Amino acid sequence: QVQLVESGGGLVQAGESLRLSCAASGSTFSINGIGWYRQAPGKQREWVATISSGGTTTYADTVKGRFTISTNNAKNTVYLQMNSLKPEDTAVYYCAALSVTRTYWGQGTQVTVSS
């Protein structure tokens, strides 16, 4: 089992920055990668970014150049640095740990960007 706890969400104005954290515990050796997803009101959950166990990063086109995913392996924590935030970035952000057998989800953290 893997447990994930997100933090760092909040209310910011357009153009500002936030850094989200995803702290993993439990059977972290089984994780092949960590992804960030988001879900806006009335919309489906969408993928934002992923970092593999080898450090390879990928981003959705909507956030490329503004968001950066990184990891601190010593702390079993993955970060999502979000710059130049836009109102359309408003959503609940979730991290997900990807293993061979299943995907684990955190409880989510709310990000609200005002115009």
PDB file of N, CA and C in Angstrom, residues 57-114:
ATOM      1  N   THR A  57      10.390  13.658 -17.069  1.00  0.00           N
ATOM      2  CA  THR A  57       9.187  14.462 -16.834  1.00  0.00           C
ATOM      3  C   THR A  57       8.419  14.678 -18.136  1.00  0.00           C
ATOM      4  N   THR A  58       7.112  14.710 -18.017  1.00  0.00           N
ATOM      5  CA  THR A  58       6.235  15.005 -19.146  1.00  0.00           C
ATOM      6  C   THR A  58       5.126  15.916 -18.643  1.00  0.00           C
ATOM      7  N   TYR A  59       4.631  16.756 -19.556  1.00  0.00           N
ATOM      8  CA  TYR A  59       3.638  17.759 -19.189  1.00  0.00           C
ATOM      9  C   TYR A  59       2.512  17.829 -20.213  1.00  0.00           C
ATOM     10  N   ALA A  60       1.334  18.180 -19.720  1.00  0.00           N
ATOM     11  CA  ALA A  60       0.236  18.499 -20.617  1.00  0.00           C
ATOM     12  C   ALA A  60       0.559  19.814 -21.318  1.00  0.00           C
ATOM     13  N   ASP A  61       0.070  19.954 -22.525  1.00  0.00           N
ATOM     14  CA  ASP A  61       0.356  21.168 -23.292  1.00  0.00           C
ATOM     15  C   ASP A  61      -0.157  22.415 -22.582  1.00  0.00           C
ATOM     16  N   THR A  62      -1.232  22.269 -21.835  1.00  0.00           N
ATOM     17  CA  THR A  62      -1.847  23.427 -21.173  1.00  0.00           C
ATOM     18  C   THR A  62      -0.979  24.009 -20.062  1.00  0.00           C
ATOM     19  N   VAL A  63      -0.015  23.248 -19.568  1.00  0.00           N
ATOM     20  CA  VAL A  63       0.819  23.733 -18.465  1.00  0.00           C
ATOM     21  C   VAL A  63       2.290  23.786 -18.823  1.00  0.00           C
ATOM     22  N   LYS A  64       2.658  23.274 -19.982  1.00  0.00           N
ATOM     23  CA  LYS A  64       4.057  23.227 -20.378  1.00  0.00           C
ATOM     24  C   LYS A  64       4.649  24.626 -20.392  1.00  0.00           C
ATOM     25  N   GLY A  65       5.804  24.769 -19.784  1.00  0.00           N
ATOM     26  CA  GLY A  65       6.461  26.073 -19.702  1.00  0.00           C
ATOM     27  C   GLY A  65       6.071  26.883 -18.480  1.00  0.00           C
ATOM     28  N   ARG A  66       4.998  26.479 -17.800  1.00  0.00           N
ATOM     29  CA  ARG A  66       4.563  27.196 -16.595  1.00  0.00           C
ATOM     30  C   ARG A  66       4.702  26.339 -15.331  1.00  0.00           C
ATOM     31  N   PHE A  67       4.496  25.045 -15.462  1.00  0.00           N
ATOM     32  CA  PHE A  67       4.546  24.126 -14.320  1.00  0.00           C
ATOM     33  C   PHE A  67       5.813  23.276 -14.407  1.00  0.00           C
ATOM     34  N   THR A  68       6.352  22.945 -13.249  1.00  0.00           N
ATOM     35  CA  THR A  68       7.520  22.075 -13.175  1.00  0.00           C
ATOM     36  C   THR A  68       7.298  21.016 -12.107  1.00  0.00           C
ATOM     37  N   ILE A  69       7.458  19.764 -12.493  1.00  0.00           N
ATOM     38  CA  ILE A  69       7.347  18.660 -11.539  1.00  0.00           C
ATOM     39  C   ILE A  69       8.756  18.230 -11.154  1.00  0.00           C
ATOM     40  N   SER A  70       8.956  17.976  -9.862  1.00  0.00           N
ATOM     41  CA  SER A  70      10.267  17.562  -9.385  1.00  0.00           C
ATOM     42  C   SER A  70      10.095  16.662  -8.183  1.00  0.00           C
ATOM     43  N   THR A  71      11.181  16.073  -7.743  1.00  0.00           N
ATOM     44  CA  THR A  71      11.099  15.135  -6.634  1.00  0.00           C
ATOM     45  C   THR A  71      12.267  15.295  -5.689  1.00  0.00           C
ATOM     46  N   ASN A  72      11.998  15.038  -4.423  1.00  0.00           N
ATOM     47  CA  ASN A  72      13.035  14.935  -3.405  1.00  0.00           C
ATOM     48  C   ASN A  72      12.959  13.502  -2.891  1.00  0.00           C
ATOM     49  N   ASN A  73      13.803  12.654  -3.434  1.00  0.00           N
ATOM     50  CA  ASN A  73      13.708  11.231  -3.100  1.00  0.00           C
ATOM     51  C   ASN A  73      13.972  10.960  -1.626  1.00  0.00           C
ATOM     52  N   ALA A  74      14.822  11.773  -1.031  1.00  0.00           N
ATOM     53  CA  ALA A  74      15.134  11.563   0.383  1.00  0.00           C
ATOM     54  C   ALA A  74      13.899  11.779   1.254  1.00  0.00           C
ATOM     55  N   LYS A  75      13.016  12.625   0.795  1.00  0.00           N
ATOM     56  CA  LYS A  75      11.799  12.921   1.553  1.00  0.00           C
ATOM     57  C   LYS A  75      10.579  12.220   0.993  1.00  0.00           C
ATOM     58  N   ASN A  76      10.773  11.405  -0.056  1.00  0.00           N
ATOM     59  CA  ASN A  76       9.641  10.737  -0.704  1.00  0.00           C
ATOM     60  C   ASN A  76       8.541  11.741  -1.048  1.00  0.00           C
ATOM     61  N   THR A  77       8.949  12.867  -1.584  1.00  0.00           N
ATOM     62  CA  THR A  77       8.009  13.941  -1.876  1.00  0.00           C
ATOM     63  C   THR A  77       8.176  14.403  -3.320  1.00  0.00           C
ATOM     64  N   VAL A  78       7.058  14.622  -3.970  1.00  0.00           N
ATOM     65  CA  VAL A  78       7.034  15.156  -5.327  1.00  0.00           C
ATOM     66  C   VAL A  78       6.379  16.528  -5.271  1.00  0.00           C
ATOM     67  N   TYR A  79       6.942  17.460  -6.021  1.00  0.00           N
ATOM     68  CA  TYR A  79       6.453  18.825  -6.017  1.00  0.00           C
ATOM     69  C   TYR A  79       5.890  19.196  -7.394  1.00  0.00           C
ATOM     70  N   LEU A  80       4.970  20.128  -7.385  1.00  0.00           N
ATOM     71  CA  LEU A  80       4.494  20.733  -8.618  1.00  0.00           C
ATOM     72  C   LEU A  80       4.591  22.243  -8.437  1.00  0.00           C
ATOM     73  N   GLN A  81       5.602  22.832  -9.046  1.00  0.00           N
ATOM     74  CA  GLN A  81       5.767  24.280  -9.019  1.00  0.00           C
ATOM     75  C   GLN A  81       4.915  24.868 -10.132  1.00  0.00           C
ATOM     76  N   MET A  82       4.001  25.732  -9.759  1.00  0.00           N
ATOM     77  CA  MET A  82       3.063  26.307 -10.715  1.00  0.00           C
ATOM     78  C   MET A  82       3.287  27.815 -10.789  1.00  0.00           C
ATOM     79  N   ASN A  83       3.750  28.274 -11.927  1.00  0.00           N
ATOM     80  CA  ASN A  83       3.992  29.700 -12.139  1.00  0.00           C
ATOM     81  C   ASN A  83       3.006  30.267 -13.144  1.00  0.00           C
ATOM     82  N   SER A  84       2.911  31.575 -13.161  1.00  0.00           N
ATOM     83  CA  SER A  84       2.028  32.262 -14.119  1.00  0.00           C
ATOM     84  C   SER A  84       0.641  31.641 -14.128  1.00  0.00           C
ATOM     85  N   LEU A  85       0.085  31.476 -12.960  1.00  0.00           N
ATOM     86  CA  LEU A  85      -1.213  30.810 -12.844  1.00  0.00           C
ATOM     87  C   LEU A  85      -2.314  31.609 -13.523  1.00  0.00           C
ATOM     88  N   LYS A  86      -3.259  30.874 -14.077  1.00  0.00           N
ATOM     89  CA  LYS A  86      -4.393  31.452 -14.785  1.00  0.00           C
ATOM     90  C   LYS A  86      -5.682  31.011 -14.103  1.00  0.00           C
ATOM     91  N   PRO A  87      -6.753  31.768 -14.267  1.00  0.00           N
ATOM     92  CA  PRO A  87      -8.035  31.337 -13.676  1.00  0.00           C
ATOM     93  C   PRO A  87      -8.444  29.947 -14.128  1.00  0.00           C
ATOM     94  N   GLU A  88      -8.106  29.570 -15.332  1.00  0.00           N
ATOM     95  CA  GLU A  88      -8.469  28.231 -15.824  1.00  0.00           C
ATOM     96  C   GLU A  88      -7.654  27.108 -15.184  1.00  0.00           C
ATOM     97  N   ASP A  89      -6.672  27.461 -14.362  1.00  0.00           N
ATOM     98  CA  ASP A  89      -5.944  26.455 -13.586  1.00  0.00           C
ATOM     99  C   ASP A  89      -6.682  26.086 -12.302  1.00  0.00           C
ATOM    100  N   THR A  90      -7.762  26.798 -12.018  1.00  0.00           N
ATOM    101  CA  THR A  90      -8.542  26.506 -10.817  1.00  0.00           C
ATOM    102  C   THR A  90      -9.083  25.086 -10.864  1.00  0.00           C
ATOM    103  N   ALA A  91      -8.791  24.317  -9.822  1.00  0.00           N
ATOM    104  CA  ALA A  91      -9.209  22.916  -9.780  1.00  0.00           C
ATOM    105  C   ALA A  91      -8.759  22.304  -8.457  1.00  0.00           C
ATOM    106  N   VAL A  92      -9.241  21.103  -8.197  1.00  0.00           N
ATOM    107  CA  VAL A  92      -8.658  20.275  -7.143  1.00  0.00           C
ATOM    108  C   VAL A  92      -7.527  19.484  -7.791  1.00  0.00           C
ATOM    109  N   TYR A  93      -6.367  19.572  -7.196  1.00  0.00           N
ATOM    110  CA  TYR A  93      -5.180  18.898  -7.729  1.00  0.00           C
ATOM    111  C   TYR A  93      -4.919  17.635  -6.919  1.00  0.00           C
ATOM    112  N   TYR A  94      -4.711  16.544  -7.638  1.00  0.00           N
ATOM    113  CA  TYR A  94      -4.454  15.242  -7.019  1.00  0.00           C
ATOM    114  C   TYR A  94      -3.099  14.712  -7.487  1.00  0.00           C
ATOM    115  N   CYS A  95      -2.408  14.041  -6.582  1.00  0.00           N
ATOM    116  CA  CYS A  95      -1.246  13.294  -7.037  1.00  0.00           C
ATOM    117  C   CYS A  95      -1.619  11.817  -7.058  1.00  0.00           C
ATOM    118  N   ALA A  96      -0.955  11.092  -7.941  1.00  0.00           N
ATOM    119  CA  ALA A  96      -1.224   9.671  -8.131  1.00  0.00           C
ATOM    120  C   ALA A  96       0.092   8.933  -8.248  1.00  0.00           C
ATOM    121  N   ALA A  97       0.206   7.844  -7.500  1.00  0.00           N
ATOM    122  CA  ALA A  97       1.396   7.003  -7.557  1.00  0.00           C
ATOM    123  C   ALA A  97       1.090   5.796  -8.438  1.00  0.00           C
ATOM    124  N   LEU A  98       1.934   5.588  -9.424  1.00  0.00           N
ATOM    125  CA  LEU A  98       1.706   4.559 -10.422  1.00  0.00           C
ATOM    126  C   LEU A  98       2.589   3.354 -10.141  1.00  0.00           C
ATOM    127  N   SER A  99       1.961   2.193  -9.907  1.00  0.00           N
ATOM    128  CA  SER A  99       2.727   0.972  -9.741  1.00  0.00           C
ATOM    129  C   SER A  99       2.290  -0.017 -10.813  1.00  0.00           C
ATOM    130  N   VAL A 100       2.906  -1.170 -10.830  1.00  0.00           N
ATOM    131  CA  VAL A 100       2.568  -2.175 -11.831  1.00  0.00           C
ATOM    132  C   VAL A 100       1.131  -2.639 -11.674  1.00  0.00           C
ATOM    133  N   THR A 101       0.697  -2.751 -10.430  1.00  0.00           N
ATOM    134  CA  THR A 101      -0.608  -3.367 -10.182  1.00  0.00           C
ATOM    135  C   THR A 101      -1.753  -2.377 -10.053  1.00  0.00           C
ATOM    136  N   ARG A 102      -1.466  -1.133  -9.640  1.00  0.00           N
ATOM    137  CA  ARG A 102      -2.565  -0.204  -9.431  1.00  0.00           C
ATOM    138  C   ARG A 102      -2.052   1.219  -9.329  1.00  0.00           C
ATOM    139  N   THR A 103      -3.014   2.131  -9.262  1.00  0.00           N
ATOM    140  CA  THR A 103      -2.719   3.547  -9.058  1.00  0.00           C
ATOM    141  C   THR A 103      -3.293   3.981  -7.722  1.00  0.00           C
ATOM    142  N   TYR A 104      -2.472   4.658  -6.951  1.00  0.00           N
ATOM    143  CA  TYR A 104      -2.900   5.189  -5.665  1.00  0.00           C
ATOM    144  C   TYR A 104      -3.158   6.680  -5.795  1.00  0.00           C
ATOM    145  N   TRP A 105      -4.181   7.163  -5.113  1.00  0.00           N
ATOM    146  CA  TRP A 105      -4.550   8.578  -5.204  1.00  0.00           C
ATOM    147  C   TRP A 105      -4.503   9.241  -3.845  1.00  0.00           C
ATOM    148  N   GLY A 106      -4.135  10.506  -3.864  1.00  0.00           N
ATOM    149  CA  GLY A 106      -4.244  11.315  -2.668  1.00  0.00           C
ATOM    150  C   GLY A 106      -5.634  11.912  -2.567  1.00  0.00           C
ATOM    151  N   GLN A 107      -5.836  12.721  -1.515  1.00  0.00           N
ATOM    152  CA  GLN A 107      -7.167  13.264  -1.255  1.00  0.00           C
ATOM    153  C   GLN A 107      -7.426  14.560  -2.009  1.00  0.00           C
ATOM    154  N   GLY A 108      -6.378  15.158  -2.542  1.00  0.00           N
ATOM    155  CA  GLY A 108      -6.526  16.375  -3.333  1.00  0.00           C
ATOM    156  C   GLY A 108      -6.316  17.642  -2.525  1.00  0.00           C
ATOM    157  N   THR A 109      -5.927  18.694  -3.229  1.00  0.00           N
ATOM    158  CA  THR A 109      -5.772  20.004  -2.622  1.00  0.00           C
ATOM    159  C   THR A 109      -6.328  21.054  -3.585  1.00  0.00           C
ATOM    160  N   GLN A 110      -7.081  21.995  -3.038  1.00  0.00           N
ATOM    161  CA  GLN A 110      -7.780  22.977  -3.872  1.00  0.00           C
ATOM    162  C   GLN A 110      -6.844  24.118  -4.262  1.00  0.00           C
ATOM    163  N   VAL A 111      -6.848  24.427  -5.536  1.00  0.00           N
ATOM    164  CA  VAL A 111      -6.143  25.597  -6.064  1.00  0.00           C
ATOM    165  C   VAL A 111      -7.174  26.503  -6.715  1.00  0.00           C
ATOM    166  N   THR A 112      -7.230  27.739  -6.269  1.00  0.00           N
ATOM    167  CA  THR A 112      -8.163  28.711  -6.840  1.00  0.00           C
ATOM    168  C   THR A 112      -7.379  29.927  -7.295  1.00  0.00           C
ATOM    169  N   VAL A 113      -7.560  30.275  -8.565  1.00  0.00           N
ATOM    170  CA  VAL A 113      -6.856  31.413  -9.146  1.00  0.00           C
ATOM    171  C   VAL A 113      -7.886  32.468  -9.532  1.00  0.00           C
ATOM    172  N   SER A 114      -7.805  33.616  -8.908  1.00  0.00           N
ATOM    173  CA  SER A 114      -8.752  34.693  -9.202  1.00  0.00           C
ATOM    174  C   SER A 114      -8.190  35.611 -10.285  1.00  0.00           C
TER     175      SER A 114
END
